[in-house]
GROMACS .gro file of C-alpha atoms in nm:
model
  120
    1MET     CA    1  11.453   8.844   9.141
    2ILE     CA    2  11.656   8.892   8.827
    3PRO     CA    3  11.633   9.226   8.641
    4GLU     CA    4  11.457   9.065   8.344
    5ARG     CA    5  11.178   8.934   8.566
    6LEU     CA    6  11.132   9.276   8.724
    7ALA     CA    7  11.117   9.436   8.379
    8SER     CA    8  10.863   9.174   8.271
    9LEU     CA    9  10.642   9.248   8.573
   10ALA     CA   10  10.677   9.624   8.518
   11ALA     CA   11  10.555   9.582   8.161
   12TYR     CA   12  10.207   9.520   8.303
   13ALA     CA   13  10.197   9.892   8.390
   14GLY     CA   14  10.205   9.982   8.021
   15ASP     CA   15  10.187  10.357   7.958
   16TRP     CA   16  10.129  10.418   8.331
   17LEU     CA   17  10.487  10.315   8.415
   18HIS     CA   18  10.684  10.607   8.561
   19PRO     CA   19  10.970  10.724   8.332
   20ASP     CA   20  11.225  10.618   8.596
   21GLY     CA   21  11.113  10.257   8.554
   22PRO     CA   22  11.114   9.978   8.810
   23CYS     CA   23  11.362   9.987   9.095
   24GLY     CA   24  11.507   9.761   9.358
   25PRO     CA   25  11.610   9.554   9.530
   26TYR     CA   26  11.583   9.753   9.852
   27PRO     CA   27  11.574   9.626  10.209
   28PHE     CA   28  11.215   9.637  10.337
   29SER     CA   29  11.189   9.971  10.515
   30PRO     CA   30  10.977  10.288  10.510
   31SER     CA   31  11.277  10.477  10.368
   32ILE     CA   32  11.256  10.333  10.016
   33PRO     CA   33  11.354  10.603   9.763
   34ALA     CA   34  11.064  10.540   9.522
   35PRO     CA   35  11.016  10.817   9.263
   36ALA     CA   36  10.633  10.820   9.274
   37HIS     CA   37  10.338  10.813   9.515
   38ASN     CA   38  10.152  10.564   9.297
   39ALA     CA   39  10.324  10.229   9.282
   40VAL     CA   40  10.297   9.853   9.289
   41TYR     CA   41  10.550   9.675   9.507
   42VAL     CA   42  10.674   9.318   9.523
   43VAL     CA   43  10.805   9.188   9.854
   44CYS     CA   44  11.042   8.891   9.879
   45GLY     CA   45  11.141   8.690  10.182
   46TRP     CA   46  11.492   8.604  10.294
   47SER     CA   47  11.494   8.309  10.053
   48GLY     CA   48  11.412   8.536   9.758
   49ARG     CA   49  11.063   8.390   9.720
   50ILE     CA   50  10.792   8.642   9.634
   51LEU     CA   51  10.568   8.669   9.939
   52TYR     CA   52  10.343   8.967   9.874
   53VAL     CA   53  10.232   9.207   9.602
   54GLY     CA   54  10.064   9.533   9.698
   55SER     CA   55   9.998   9.883   9.572
   56THR     CA   56   9.983  10.235   9.706
   57THR     CA   57   9.855  10.577   9.611
   58ILE     CA   58   9.997  10.742   9.924
   59GLY     CA   59  10.365  10.665   9.873
   60VAL     CA   60  10.567  10.353   9.937
   61GLY     CA   61  10.718  10.477  10.264
   62THR     CA   62  10.378  10.568  10.410
   63ARG     CA   63  10.228  10.236  10.301
   64PHE     CA   64  10.519  10.040  10.448
   65MET     CA   65  10.472  10.221  10.780
   66GLN     CA   66  10.114  10.093  10.777
   67HIS     CA   67  10.234   9.739  10.703
   68LEU     CA   68  10.479   9.756  10.993
   69ASN     CA   69  10.182   9.780  11.230
   70ASP     CA   70  10.133   9.409  11.152
   71ARG     CA   71  10.469   9.273  11.269
   72PRO     CA   72  10.385   8.901  11.226
   73LYS     CA   73  10.298   8.970  10.861
   74THR     CA   74  10.618   9.161  10.786
   75LEU     CA   75  10.865   8.976  11.009
   76ASP     CA   76  11.027   8.792  10.719
   77TRP     CA   77  10.984   9.060  10.454
   78ALA     CA   78  11.341   9.115  10.339
   79THR     CA   79  11.358   9.271   9.994
   80VAL     CA   80  11.131   9.504   9.800
   81TYR     CA   81  11.101   9.589   9.432
   82VAL     CA   82  10.895   9.889   9.322
   83VAL     CA   83  10.709   9.952   8.999
   84PRO     CA   84  10.645  10.328   9.015
   85LEU     CA   85  10.347  10.465   8.825
   86THR     CA   86  10.275  10.809   8.686
   87ASP     CA   87  10.102  11.068   8.902
   88ASP     CA   88   9.791  11.078   8.680
   89VAL     CA   89   9.708  10.706   8.693
   90PRO     CA   90   9.352  10.650   8.822
   91VAL     CA   91   9.321  10.454   9.148
   92GLY     CA   92   9.126  10.178   8.973
   93GLU     CA   93   9.409  10.135   8.725
   94VAL     CA   94   9.666  10.116   9.008
   95ARG     CA   95   9.465   9.828   9.153
   96ARG     CA   96   9.431   9.652   8.815
   97ILE     CA   97   9.807   9.677   8.758
   98GLU     CA   98   9.859   9.531   9.107
   99GLY     CA   99   9.627   9.244   9.012
  100ARG     CA  100   9.811   9.178   8.686
  101ILE     CA  101  10.154   9.184   8.850
  102GLY     CA  102  10.027   8.968   9.135
  103LEU     CA  103   9.878   8.713   8.899
  104ALA     CA  104  10.208   8.693   8.707
  105ALA     CA  105  10.429   8.687   9.018
  106GLY     CA  106  10.228   8.431   9.217
  107PRO     CA  107  10.302   8.564   9.567
  108ALA     CA  108  10.291   8.308   9.845
  109ARG     CA  109  10.096   8.526  10.089
  110SER     CA  110   9.879   8.775   9.901
  111LYS     CA  111   9.536   8.643   9.995
  112VAL     CA  112   9.331   8.864   9.765
  113LEU     CA  113   9.444   9.053   9.457
  114PRO     CA  114   9.239   9.314   9.272
  115ARG     CA  115   9.042   9.232   8.958
  116VAL     CA  116   9.252   9.240   8.644
  117MET     CA  117   8.967   9.330   8.410
  118SER     CA  118   8.783   9.659   8.408
  119ARG     CA  119   8.409   9.659   8.467
  120ARG     CA  120   8.185   9.739   8.173
   0.00000   0.00000   0.00000
């Protein structure tokens, strides 16, 4: 992913984007040095194709440890990009940002993405 595309995806976070901004690429691993517990992450395969978009409110490393319990799913996860969010972002907003980034990125394997509109 080129830096401009990552910046474009990170723009969906709006004012919730962490001051450090988006980061990556990193090799897929629980030891990603993400600056925030709240984040949306974009996972690419060995070819560079976006495979998965997810989010976390428990930290990227902790969430990736959970993903590693499903080895067939993560076997070809090669590279990760992180869009860190501020600490005060509500969980519902984390999920909406994930949905917006996922809709824009078009991941090959994310089966369900969160709603992008808030309920009224």
